[in-house]
JSON list of C-alpha atoms in Angstrom, two decimals:
[
{"chain": "A", "resi": 747, "resn": "GLU", "atom": "CA", "xyz": [-0.12, 0.02, 0.27]},
{"chain": "A", "resi": 748, "resn": "PRO", "atom": "CA", "xyz": [1.41, 3.21, -0.88]},
{"chain": "A", "resi": 749, "resn": "GLU", "atom": "CA", "xyz": [2.55, 5.57, 1.91]},
{"chain": "A", "resi": 750, "resn": "VAL", "atom": "CA", "xyz": [3.84, 8.86, 2.81]},
{"chain": "A", "resi": 751, "resn": "THR", "atom": "CA", "xyz": [7.52, 8.75, 4.00]},
{"chain": "A", "resi": 752, "resn": "GLN", "atom": "CA", "xyz": [9.39, 12.17, 5.84]},
{"chain": "A", "resi": 753, "resn": "THR", "atom": "CA", "xyz": [13.15, 12.25, 6.53]},
{"chain": "A", "resi": 754, "resn": "PRO", "atom": "CA", "xyz": [14.81, 12.50, 8.49]},
{"chain": "A", "resi": 755, "resn": "SER", "atom": "CA", "xyz": [12.80, 10.73, 11.55]},
{"chain": "A", "resi": 756, "resn": "HIS", "atom": "CA", "xyz": [14.59, 12.95, 14.01]},
{"chain": "A", "resi": 757, "resn": "GLN", "atom": "CA", "xyz": [16.29, 16.22, 13.34]},
{"chain": "A", "resi": 758, "resn": "VAL", "atom": "CA", "xyz": [18.57, 17.94, 16.49]},
{"chain": "A", "resi": 759, "resn": "THR", "atom": "CA", "xyz": [19.76, 21.49, 15.64]},
{"chain": "A", "resi": 760, "resn": "GLN", "atom": "CA", "xyz": [21.22, 24.41, 17.11]},
{"chain": "A", "resi": 761, "resn": "MET", "atom": "CA", "xyz": [18.99, 27.58, 17.61]},
{"chain": "A", "resi": 762, "resn": "GLY", "atom": "CA", "xyz": [19.32, 29.90, 14.66]},
{"chain": "A", "resi": 763, "resn": "GLN", "atom": "CA", "xyz": [20.05, 27.28, 12.02]},
{"chain": "A", "resi": 764, "resn": "GLU", "atom": "CA", "xyz": [18.18, 26.31, 9.11]},
{"chain": "A", "resi": 765, "resn": "VAL", "atom": "CA", "xyz": [16.37, 23.08, 8.62]},
{"chain": "A", "resi": 766, "resn": "ILE", "atom": "CA", "xyz": [14.48, 21.16, 5.83]},
{"chain": "A", "resi": 767, "resn": "LEU", "atom": "CA", "xyz": [12.13, 18.52, 6.62]},
{"chain": "A", "resi": 768, "resn": "ARG", "atom": "CA", "xyz": [11.66, 16.26, 3.90]},
{"chain": "A", "resi": 769, "resn": "CYS", "atom": "CA", "xyz": [8.06, 14.32, 2.89]},
{"chain": "A", "resi": 770, "resn": "VAL", "atom": "CA", "xyz": [7.31, 12.20, -0.29]},
{"chain": "A", "resi": 771, "resn": "PRO", "atom": "CA", "xyz": [3.59, 12.23, -0.21]},
{"chain": "A", "resi": 772, "resn": "ILE", "atom": "CA", "xyz": [1.82, 9.81, -2.40]},
{"chain": "A", "resi": 773, "resn": "SER", "atom": "CA", "xyz": [2.09, 9.75, -5.81]},
{"chain": "A", "resi": 774, "resn": "ASN", "atom": "CA", "xyz": [-1.17, 10.34, -7.53]},
{"chain": "A", "resi": 775, "resn": "HIS", "atom": "CA", "xyz": [-1.96, 12.89, -4.87]},
{"chain": "A", "resi": 776, "resn": "LEU", "atom": "CA", "xyz": [-2.52, 16.17, -5.41]},
{"chain": "A", "resi": 777, "resn": "TYR", "atom": "CA", "xyz": [-2.61, 18.34, -2.27]},
{"chain": "A", "resi": 778, "resn": "PHE", "atom": "CA", "xyz": [-0.37, 18.35, 0.92]},
{"chain": "A", "resi": 779, "resn": "TYR", "atom": "CA", "xyz": [0.14, 19.41, 4.21]},
{"chain": "A", "resi": 780, "resn": "TRP", "atom": "CA", "xyz": [2.21, 20.24, 7.20]},
{"chain": "A", "resi": 781, "resn": "TYR", "atom": "CA", "xyz": [0.97, 19.52, 10.62]},
{"chain": "A", "resi": 782, "resn": "ARG", "atom": "CA", "xyz": [3.20, 19.92, 13.89]},
{"chain": "A", "resi": 783, "resn": "GLN", "atom": "CA", "xyz": [2.67, 18.85, 17.53]},
{"chain": "A", "resi": 784, "resn": "ILE", "atom": "CA", "xyz": [4.60, 20.58, 20.41]},
{"chain": "A", "resi": 785, "resn": "LEU", "atom": "CA", "xyz": [5.02, 18.03, 23.28]},
{"chain": "A", "resi": 786, "resn": "GLY", "atom": "CA", "xyz": [2.03, 17.19, 25.14]},
{"chain": "A", "resi": 787, "resn": "GLN", "atom": "CA", "xyz": [-0.50, 19.81, 22.75]},
{"chain": "A", "resi": 788, "resn": "LYS", "atom": "CA", "xyz": [-2.34, 19.43, 19.92]},
{"chain": "A", "resi": 789, "resn": "VAL", "atom": "CA", "xyz": [-1.46, 18.56, 16.43]},
{"chain": "A", "resi": 790, "resn": "GLU", "atom": "CA", "xyz": [-1.43, 21.76, 14.56]},
{"chain": "A", "resi": 791, "resn": "PHE", "atom": "CA", "xyz": [-2.20, 22.65, 10.91]},
{"chain": "A", "resi": 792, "resn": "LEU", "atom": "CA", "xyz": [0.96, 24.84, 9.29]},
{"chain": "A", "resi": 793, "resn": "VAL", "atom": "CA", "xyz": [0.24, 25.05, 5.77]},
{"chain": "A", "resi": 794, "resn": "SER", "atom": "CA", "xyz": [-1.73, 23.77, 2.57]},
{"chain": "A", "resi": 795, "resn": "PHE", "atom": "CA", "xyz": [-0.01, 23.28, -0.76]},
{"chain": "A", "resi": 796, "resn": "TYR", "atom": "CA", "xyz": [-1.53, 22.64, -4.20]},
{"chain": "A", "resi": 797, "resn": "ASN", "atom": "CA", "xyz": [-0.50, 23.12, -8.14]},
{"chain": "A", "resi": 798, "resn": "ASN", "atom": "CA", "xyz": [2.89, 24.64, -6.78]},
{"chain": "A", "resi": 799, "resn": "GLU", "atom": "CA", "xyz": [1.44, 27.15, -4.37]},
{"chain": "A", "resi": 800, "resn": "ILE", "atom": "CA", "xyz": [0.20, 27.86, -0.79]},
{"chain": "A", "resi": 801, "resn": "SER", "atom": "CA", "xyz": [-3.35, 27.40, -0.52]},
{"chain": "A", "resi": 802, "resn": "GLU", "atom": "CA", "xyz": [-3.74, 28.44, 2.73]},
{"chain": "A", "resi": 803, "resn": "LYS", "atom": "CA", "xyz": [-1.49, 28.96, 6.09]},
{"chain": "A", "resi": 804, "resn": "SER", "atom": "CA", "xyz": [-1.81, 29.24, 9.79]},
{"chain": "A", "resi": 805, "resn": "GLU", "atom": "CA", "xyz": [-0.80, 32.52, 12.02]},
{"chain": "A", "resi": 806, "resn": "ILE", "atom": "CA", "xyz": [1.80, 30.11, 12.61]},
{"chain": "A", "resi": 807, "resn": "PHE", "atom": "CA", "xyz": [3.49, 29.89, 9.48]},
{"chain": "A", "resi": 808, "resn": "ASP", "atom": "CA", "xyz": [5.45, 32.98, 9.21]},
{"chain": "A", "resi": 809, "resn": "ASP", "atom": "CA", "xyz": [7.96, 34.39, 7.15]},
{"chain": "A", "resi": 810, "resn": "GLN", "atom": "CA", "xyz": [10.68, 32.05, 9.10]},
{"chain": "A", "resi": 811, "resn": "PHE", "atom": "CA", "xyz": [8.59, 29.22, 7.20]},
{"chain": "A", "resi": 812, "resn": "SER", "atom": "CA", "xyz": [8.54, 27.98, 3.76]},
{"chain": "A", "resi": 813, "resn": "VAL", "atom": "CA", "xyz": [7.31, 25.22, 1.80]},
{"chain": "A", "resi": 814, "resn": "GLU", "atom": "CA", "xyz": [8.65, 23.80, -1.87]},
{"chain": "A", "resi": 815, "resn": "ARG", "atom": "CA", "xyz": [8.12, 20.91, -4.22]},
{"chain": "A", "resi": 816, "resn": "PRO", "atom": "CA", "xyz": [11.10, 20.86, -5.76]},
{"chain": "A", "resi": 817, "resn": "ASP", "atom": "CA", "xyz": [10.94, 18.09, -8.17]},
{"chain": "A", "resi": 818, "resn": "GLY", "atom": "CA", "xyz": [7.94, 15.80, -8.51]},
{"chain": "A", "resi": 819, "resn": "SER", "atom": "CA", "xyz": [8.08, 13.65, -5.54]},
{"chain": "A", "resi": 820, "resn": "ASN", "atom": "CA", "xyz": [9.45, 15.89, -2.97]},
{"chain": "A", "resi": 821, "resn": "PHE", "atom": "CA", "xyz": [7.53, 18.26, -0.75]},
{"chain": "A", "resi": 822, "resn": "THR", "atom": "CA", "xyz": [9.90, 20.08, 2.02]},
{"chain": "A", "resi": 823, "resn": "LEU", "atom": "CA", "xyz": [9.52, 22.41, 4.74]},
{"chain": "A", "resi": 824, "resn": "LYS", "atom": "CA", "xyz": [12.09, 24.63, 5.47]},
{"chain": "A", "resi": 825, "resn": "ILE", "atom": "CA", "xyz": [12.83, 26.49, 9.32]},
{"chain": "A", "resi": 826, "resn": "ARG", "atom": "CA", "xyz": [15.08, 29.57, 7.97]},
{"chain": "A", "resi": 827, "resn": "SER", "atom": "CA", "xyz": [16.16, 30.36, 11.52]},
{"chain": "A", "resi": 828, "resn": "THR", "atom": "CA", "xyz": [15.11, 28.05, 14.54]},
{"chain": "A", "resi": 829, "resn": "LYS", "atom": "CA", "xyz": [14.08, 28.62, 18.04]},
{"chain": "A", "resi": 830, "resn": "LEU", "atom": "CA", "xyz": [13.57, 26.90, 20.51]},
{"chain": "A", "resi": 831, "resn": "GLU", "atom": "CA", "xyz": [9.70, 26.91, 20.47]},
{"chain": "A", "resi": 832, "resn": "ASP", "atom": "CA", "xyz": [9.99, 25.42, 17.16]},
{"chain": "A", "resi": 833, "resn": "SER", "atom": "CA", "xyz": [10.84, 21.88, 18.98]},
{"chain": "A", "resi": 834, "resn": "ALA", "atom": "CA", "xyz": [8.03, 19.63, 17.77]},
{"chain": "A", "resi": 835, "resn": "MET", "atom": "CA", "xyz": [6.88, 16.61, 15.72]},
{"chain": "A", "resi": 836, "resn": "TYR", "atom": "CA", "xyz": [6.29, 17.90, 12.39]},
{"chain": "A", "resi": 837, "resn": "PHE", "atom": "CA", "xyz": [3.64, 15.82, 10.04]},
{"chain": "A", "resi": 838, "resn": "CYS", "atom": "CA", "xyz": [3.47, 15.74, 6.01]},
{"chain": "A", "resi": 839, "resn": "ALA", "atom": "CA", "xyz": [-0.14, 14.62, 4.79]},
{"chain": "A", "resi": 840, "resn": "SER", "atom": "CA", "xyz": [-1.56, 14.24, 1.24]},
{"chain": "A", "resi": 841, "resn": "THR", "atom": "CA", "xyz": [-5.12, 13.84, -0.04]},
{"chain": "A", "resi": 842, "resn": "PRO", "atom": "CA", "xyz": [-5.79, 12.63, -3.74]},
{"chain": "A", "resi": 843, "resn": "SER", "atom": "CA", "xyz": [-8.12, 15.77, -4.34]},
{"chain": "A", "resi": 844, "resn": "GLY", "atom": "CA", "xyz": [-8.54, 18.15, -1.46]},
{"chain": "A", "resi": 845, "resn": "GLY", "atom": "CA", "xyz": [-12.35, 17.46, -0.62]},
{"chain": "A", "resi": 846, "resn": "ARG", "atom": "CA", "xyz": [-14.11, 18.26, 2.53]},
{"chain": "A", "resi": 847, "resn": "SER", "atom": "CA", "xyz": [-14.42, 14.44, 2.93]},
{"chain": "A", "resi": 848, "resn": "ASP", "atom": "CA", "xyz": [-11.29, 13.31, 1.93]},
{"chain": "A", "resi": 849, "resn": "THR", "atom": "CA", "xyz": [-8.89, 11.19, 3.94]},
{"chain": "A", "resi": 850, "resn": "GLN", "atom": "CA", "xyz": [-5.22, 12.58, 5.05]},
{"chain": "A", "resi": 851, "resn": "TYR", "atom": "CA", "xyz": [-2.32, 10.16, 4.36]},
{"chain": "A", "resi": 852, "resn": "PHE", "atom": "CA", "xyz": [-0.20, 10.92, 7.24]},
{"chain": "A", "resi": 853, "resn": "GLY", "atom": "CA", "xyz": [3.88, 10.14, 7.26]},
{"chain": "A", "resi": 854, "resn": "PRO", "atom": "CA", "xyz": [5.28, 9.11, 10.25]},
{"chain": "A", "resi": 855, "resn": "GLY", "atom": "CA", "xyz": [6.69, 12.58, 11.18]},
{"chain": "A", "resi": 856, "resn": "THR", "atom": "CA", "xyz": [10.08, 14.08, 12.04]},
{"chain": "A", "resi": 857, "resn": "ARG", "atom": "CA", "xyz": [10.96, 15.20, 15.44]},
{"chain": "A", "resi": 858, "resn": "LEU", "atom": "CA", "xyz": [12.33, 18.57, 16.11]},
{"chain": "A", "resi": 859, "resn": "THR", "atom": "CA", "xyz": [14.72, 19.21, 18.69]},
{"chain": "A", "resi": 860, "resn": "VAL", "atom": "CA", "xyz": [16.07, 22.77, 18.91]},
{"chain": "A", "resi": 861, "resn": "LEU", "atom": "CA", "xyz": [18.91, 23.25, 21.52]},
{"chain": "B", "resi": 216, "resn": "ALA", "atom": "CA", "xyz": [-14.95, 28.22, 14.38]},
{"chain": "B", "resi": 217, "resn": "GLN", "atom": "CA", "xyz": [-14.74, 24.19, 14.78]},
{"chain": "B", "resi": 218, "resn": "SER", "atom": "CA", "xyz": [-12.73, 22.72, 17.52]},
{"chain": "B", "resi": 219, "resn": "VAL", "atom": "CA", "xyz": [-12.60, 18.92, 18.82]},
{"chain": "B", "resi": 220, "resn": "THR", "atom": "CA", "xyz": [-12.04, 18.22, 22.91]},
{"chain": "B", "resi": 221, "resn": "GLN", "atom": "CA", "xyz": [-10.66, 14.51, 23.73]},
{"chain": "B", "resi": 222, "resn": "LEU", "atom": "CA", "xyz": [-11.81, 13.51, 27.34]},
{"chain": "B", "resi": 223, "resn": "GLY", "atom": "CA", "xyz": [-9.02, 11.47, 28.99]},
{"chain": "B", "resi": 224, "resn": "SER", "atom": "CA", "xyz": [-5.56, 12.29, 27.70]},
{"chain": "B", "resi": 225, "resn": "HIS", "atom": "CA", "xyz": [-4.71, 8.65, 29.11]},
{"chain": "B", "resi": 226, "resn": "VAL", "atom": "CA", "xyz": [-7.03, 5.79, 29.29]},
{"chain": "B", "resi": 227, "resn": "SER", "atom": "CA", "xyz": [-5.96, 2.36, 30.72]},
{"chain": "B", "resi": 228, "resn": "VAL", "atom": "CA", "xyz": [-8.00, -1.13, 30.25]},
{"chain": "B", "resi": 229, "resn": "SER", "atom": "CA", "xyz": [-7.48, -4.72, 30.83]},
{"chain": "B", "resi": 230, "resn": "GLU", "atom": "CA", "xyz": [-7.13, -7.04, 27.64]},
{"chain": "B", "resi": 231, "resn": "GLY", "atom": "CA", "xyz": [-10.50, -7.93, 26.85]},
{"chain": "B", "resi": 232, "resn": "ALA", "atom": "CA", "xyz": [-12.49, -5.08, 28.14]},
{"chain": "B", "resi": 233, "resn": "LEU", "atom": "CA", "xyz": [-14.42, -2.77, 26.34]},
{"chain": "B", "resi": 234, "resn": "VAL", "atom": "CA", "xyz": [-12.54, 0.34, 25.12]},
{"chain": "B", "resi": 235, "resn": "LEU", "atom": "CA", "xyz": [-14.46, 3.47, 24.89]},
{"chain": "B", "resi": 236, "resn": "LEU", "atom": "CA", "xyz": [-12.51, 6.78, 24.01]},
{"chain": "B", "resi": 237, "resn": "ARG", "atom": "CA", "xyz": [-14.37, 10.17, 24.38]},
{"chain": "B", "resi": 238, "resn": "CYS", "atom": "CA", "xyz": [-14.58, 12.81, 21.59]},
{"chain": "B", "resi": 239, "resn": "ASN", "atom": "CA", "xyz": [-17.06, 15.87, 21.42]},
{"chain": "B", "resi": 240, "resn": "TYR", "atom": "CA", "xyz": [-16.88, 18.27, 18.50]},
{"chain": "B", "resi": 241, "resn": "SER", "atom": "CA", "xyz": [-18.22, 21.83, 17.93]},
{"chain": "B", "resi": 242, "resn": "SER", "atom": "CA", "xyz": [-19.53, 23.26, 14.45]},
{"chain": "B", "resi": 243, "resn": "SER", "atom": "CA", "xyz": [-21.83, 25.28, 12.90]},
{"chain": "B", "resi": 244, "resn": "VAL", "atom": "CA", "xyz": [-22.26, 22.94, 10.30]},
{"chain": "B", "resi": 245, "resn": "PRO", "atom": "CA", "xyz": [-22.68, 19.22, 9.72]},
{"chain": "B", "resi": 246, "resn": "PRO", "atom": "CA", "xyz": [-18.90, 17.79, 10.58]},
{"chain": "B", "resi": 247, "resn": "TYR", "atom": "CA", "xyz": [-16.84, 15.52, 8.70]},
{"chain": "B", "resi": 248, "resn": "LEU", "atom": "CA", "xyz": [-15.03, 13.77, 11.58]},
{"chain": "B", "resi": 249, "resn": "PHE", "atom": "CA", "xyz": [-12.18, 11.06, 11.42]},
{"chain": "B", "resi": 250, "resn": "TRP", "atom": "CA", "xyz": [-10.20, 8.85, 13.93]},
{"chain": "B", "resi": 251, "resn": "TYR", "atom": "CA", "xyz": [-6.85, 8.30, 13.69]},
{"chain": "B", "resi": 252, "resn": "VAL", "atom": "CA", "xyz": [-4.16, 6.14, 15.50]},
{"chain": "B", "resi": 253, "resn": "GLN", "atom": "CA", "xyz": [-0.39, 6.20, 15.87]},
{"chain": "B", "resi": 254, "resn": "TYR", "atom": "CA", "xyz": [1.35, 3.19, 16.79]},
{"chain": "B", "resi": 255, "resn": "PRO", "atom": "CA", "xyz": [5.12, 4.14, 17.93]},
{"chain": "B", "resi": 256, "resn": "ASN", "atom": "CA", "xyz": [7.43, 5.14, 15.43]},
{"chain": "B", "resi": 257, "resn": "GLN", "atom": "CA", "xyz": [4.64, 5.26, 12.69]},
{"chain": "B", "resi": 258, "resn": "GLY", "atom": "CA", "xyz": [2.78, 7.97, 11.23]},
{"chain": "B", "resi": 259, "resn": "LEU", "atom": "CA", "xyz": [-1.06, 8.73, 11.58]},
{"chain": "B", "resi": 260, "resn": "GLN", "atom": "CA", "xyz": [-3.51, 5.90, 10.36]},
{"chain": "B", "resi": 261, "resn": "LEU", "atom": "CA", "xyz": [-6.81, 6.63, 9.45]},
{"chain": "B", "resi": 262, "resn": "LEU", "atom": "CA", "xyz": [-9.12, 4.31, 11.65]},
{"chain": "B", "resi": 263, "resn": "LEU", "atom": "CA", "xyz": [-12.51, 5.21, 10.25]},
{"chain": "B", "resi": 264, "resn": "LYS", "atom": "CA", "xyz": [-14.51, 8.37, 9.84]},
{"chain": "B", "resi": 265, "resn": "TYR", "atom": "CA", "xyz": [-18.17, 9.97, 9.17]},
{"chain": "B", "resi": 266, "resn": "THR", "atom": "CA", "xyz": [-19.19, 12.00, 6.65]},
{"chain": "B", "resi": 267, "resn": "THR", "atom": "CA", "xyz": [-23.00, 11.58, 5.92]},
{"chain": "B", "resi": 268, "resn": "GLY", "atom": "CA", "xyz": [-25.48, 8.39, 6.21]},
{"chain": "B", "resi": 269, "resn": "ALA", "atom": "CA", "xyz": [-25.33, 5.95, 8.75]},
{"chain": "B", "resi": 270, "resn": "THR", "atom": "CA", "xyz": [-24.47, 7.29, 12.07]},
{"chain": "B", "resi": 271, "resn": "LEU", "atom": "CA", "xyz": [-22.59, 3.78, 13.21]},
{"chain": "B", "resi": 272, "resn": "VAL", "atom": "CA", "xyz": [-19.25, 3.78, 11.26]},
{"chain": "B", "resi": 273, "resn": "LYS", "atom": "CA", "xyz": [-17.20, 0.33, 11.55]},
{"chain": "B", "resi": 274, "resn": "GLY", "atom": "CA", "xyz": [-13.58, 0.68, 10.89]},
{"chain": "B", "resi": 275, "resn": "ILE", "atom": "CA", "xyz": [-10.20, -1.01, 11.34]},
{"chain": "B", "resi": 276, "resn": "ASN", "atom": "CA", "xyz": [-9.28, -3.34, 13.94]},
{"chain": "B", "resi": 277, "resn": "GLY", "atom": "CA", "xyz": [-12.59, -4.07, 15.25]},
{"chain": "B", "resi": 278, "resn": "PHE", "atom": "CA", "xyz": [-13.47, -0.35, 16.14]},
{"chain": "B", "resi": 279, "resn": "GLU", "atom": "CA", "xyz": [-16.34, 1.64, 15.53]},
{"chain": "B", "resi": 280, "resn": "ALA", "atom": "CA", "xyz": [-17.60, 5.05, 16.78]},
{"chain": "B", "resi": 281, "resn": "GLU", "atom": "CA", "xyz": [-20.91, 6.64, 16.54]},
{"chain": "B", "resi": 282, "resn": "PHE", "atom": "CA", "xyz": [-22.49, 9.95, 15.55]},
{"chain": "B", "resi": 283, "resn": "LYS", "atom": "CA", "xyz": [-24.47, 11.67, 17.81]},
{"chain": "B", "resi": 284, "resn": "LYS", "atom": "CA", "xyz": [-25.64, 15.34, 17.03]},
{"chain": "B", "resi": 285, "resn": "SER", "atom": "CA", "xyz": [-27.71, 15.54, 19.88]},
{"chain": "B", "resi": 286, "resn": "GLU", "atom": "CA", "xyz": [-24.48, 14.93, 22.29]},
{"chain": "B", "resi": 287, "resn": "THR", "atom": "CA", "xyz": [-22.12, 16.62, 19.48]},
{"chain": "B", "resi": 288, "resn": "SER", "atom": "CA", "xyz": [-19.87, 13.50, 19.99]},
{"chain": "B", "resi": 289, "resn": "PHE", "atom": "CA", "xyz": [-18.07, 10.89, 18.08]},
{"chain": "B", "resi": 290, "resn": "HIS", "atom": "CA", "xyz": [-16.53, 8.43, 20.90]},
{"chain": "B", "resi": 291, "resn": "LEU", "atom": "CA", "xyz": [-14.45, 5.64, 19.92]},
{"chain": "B", "resi": 292, "resn": "THR", "atom": "CA", "xyz": [-15.28, 1.88, 20.87]},
{"chain": "B", "resi": 293, "resn": "LYS", "atom": "CA", "xyz": [-14.05, -1.97, 20.88]},
{"chain": "B", "resi": 294, "resn": "PRO", "atom": "CA", "xyz": [-15.73, -4.55, 22.69]},
{"chain": "B", "resi": 295, "resn": "SER", "atom": "CA", "xyz": [-12.80, -6.36, 23.69]},
{"chain": "B", "resi": 296, "resn": "ALA", "atom": "CA", "xyz": [-9.50, -4.78, 23.66]},
{"chain": "B", "resi": 297, "resn": "HIS", "atom": "CA", "xyz": [-5.84, -6.46, 22.41]},
{"chain": "B", "resi": 298, "resn": "MET", "atom": "CA", "xyz": [-2.76, -5.36, 23.57]},
{"chain": "B", "resi": 299, "resn": "SER", "atom": "CA", "xyz": [-1.90, -4.59, 19.96]},
{"chain": "B", "resi": 300, "resn": "ASP", "atom": "CA", "xyz": [-4.62, -1.68, 20.40]},
{"chain": "B", "resi": 301, "resn": "ALA", "atom": "CA", "xyz": [-1.76, 0.16, 22.75]},
{"chain": "B", "resi": 302, "resn": "ALA", "atom": "CA", "xyz": [-1.35, 3.38, 20.93]},
{"chain": "B", "resi": 303, "resn": "GLU", "atom": "CA", "xyz": [-2.19, 7.11, 20.62]},
{"chain": "B", "resi": 304, "resn": "TYR", "atom": "CA", "xyz": [-5.91, 7.84, 19.20]},
{"chain": "B", "resi": 305, "resn": "PHE", "atom": "CA", "xyz": [-6.68, 11.02, 17.43]},
{"chain": "B", "resi": 306, "resn": "CYS", "atom": "CA", "xyz": [-9.79, 12.31, 17.08]},
{"chain": "B", "resi": 307, "resn": "ALA", "atom": "CA", "xyz": [-10.17, 15.09, 14.58]},
{"chain": "B", "resi": 308, "resn": "VAL", "atom": "CA", "xyz": [-12.73, 17.00, 12.29]},
{"chain": "B", "resi": 309, "resn": "SER", "atom": "CA", "xyz": [-12.32, 18.90, 8.70]},
{"chain": "B", "resi": 310, "resn": "ASP", "atom": "CA", "xyz": [-12.66, 22.55, 8.38]},
{"chain": "B", "resi": 311, "resn": "THR", "atom": "CA", "xyz": [-15.69, 23.51, 6.50]},
{"chain": "B", "resi": 312, "resn": "SER", "atom": "CA", "xyz": [-13.72, 26.13, 4.09]},
{"chain": "B", "resi": 313, "resn": "GLY", "atom": "CA", "xyz": [-10.06, 26.66, 2.46]},
{"chain": "B", "resi": 314, "resn": "THR", "atom": "CA", "xyz": [-8.08, 23.57, 2.06]},
{"chain": "B", "resi": 315, "resn": "TYR", "atom": "CA", "xyz": [-10.50, 21.70, 5.03]},
{"chain": "B", "resi": 316, "resn": "LYS", "atom": "CA", "xyz": [-7.46, 21.53, 7.04]},
{"chain": "B", "resi": 317, "resn": "TYR", "atom": "CA", "xyz": [-8.09, 19.43, 10.05]},
{"chain": "B", "resi": 318, "resn": "ILE", "atom": "CA", "xyz": [-8.68, 20.27, 13.55]},
{"chain": "B", "resi": 319, "resn": "PHE", "atom": "CA", "xyz": [-7.24, 17.87, 15.99]},
{"chain": "B", "resi": 320, "resn": "GLY", "atom": "CA", "xyz": [-7.86, 17.14, 19.49]},
{"chain": "B", "resi": 321, "resn": "THR", "atom": "CA", "xyz": [-5.37, 16.67, 22.21]},
{"chain": "B", "resi": 322, "resn": "GLY", "atom": "CA", "xyz": [-4.84, 12.86, 21.70]},
{"chain": "B", "resi": 323, "resn": "THR", "atom": "CA", "xyz": [-5.81, 9.78, 24.05]},
{"chain": "B", "resi": 324, "resn": "ARG", "atom": "CA", "xyz": [-3.08, 7.25, 24.91]},
{"chain": "B", "resi": 325, "resn": "LEU", "atom": "CA", "xyz": [-4.73, 4.02, 25.15]},
{"chain": "B", "resi": 326, "resn": "LYS", "atom": "CA", "xyz": [-2.72, 1.36, 27.86]},
{"chain": "B", "resi": 327, "resn": "VAL", "atom": "CA", "xyz": [-4.00, -2.08, 27.51]},
{"chain": "B", "resi": 328, "resn": "LEU", "atom": "CA", "xyz": [-3.04, -4.28, 30.94]},
{"chain": "B", "resi": 329, "resn": "ALA", "atom": "CA", "xyz": [-2.41, -8.02, 30.55]}
]
């Protein structure tokens, strides 16, 4: 069964450094999402992406964040200058058509630790 | 705005006992509701979802959930817990506009005791 993959599984970085989190969505899916979960808190929406553009973003997704689909398979989340409060589990998700009843397929997550 | 509340961040049951994980939602329109499970070191996996139609929804691994509009609830149940059910469970509602992002509850960690 096709699945969403994410790399790395765990990333440790120093405050102020740039990190890139990578995701490979399911191949025929068109809508892509990033969510994050700070330890002990809710899973929160960050951004959605369709047709090589950001479709929607949350107030968390400020100028320090960017997303890109550099080729036909990868979908990346970049944090330019990490802060301590960026430490979280980051989940990528994809869905075939972006409909309200669509199932979103999630990757296993990347745990980001900012020191 | 829509929201989801999961009562009980940790639930323990004995093997063979009933599993009941609670989820309440707030929505100004008919909601589309989802239950996901996360096993250690794995992604979120869909257990079941409710969109329209039958209010009792059956999912994978013997789980089911009932949509009760009058109670604004979508509780997850399983008649008999297995050790393999130990995991974290998330209830979510899809947003009513934009790109239909999910709005999640805080999750419930299920522990199954031998």
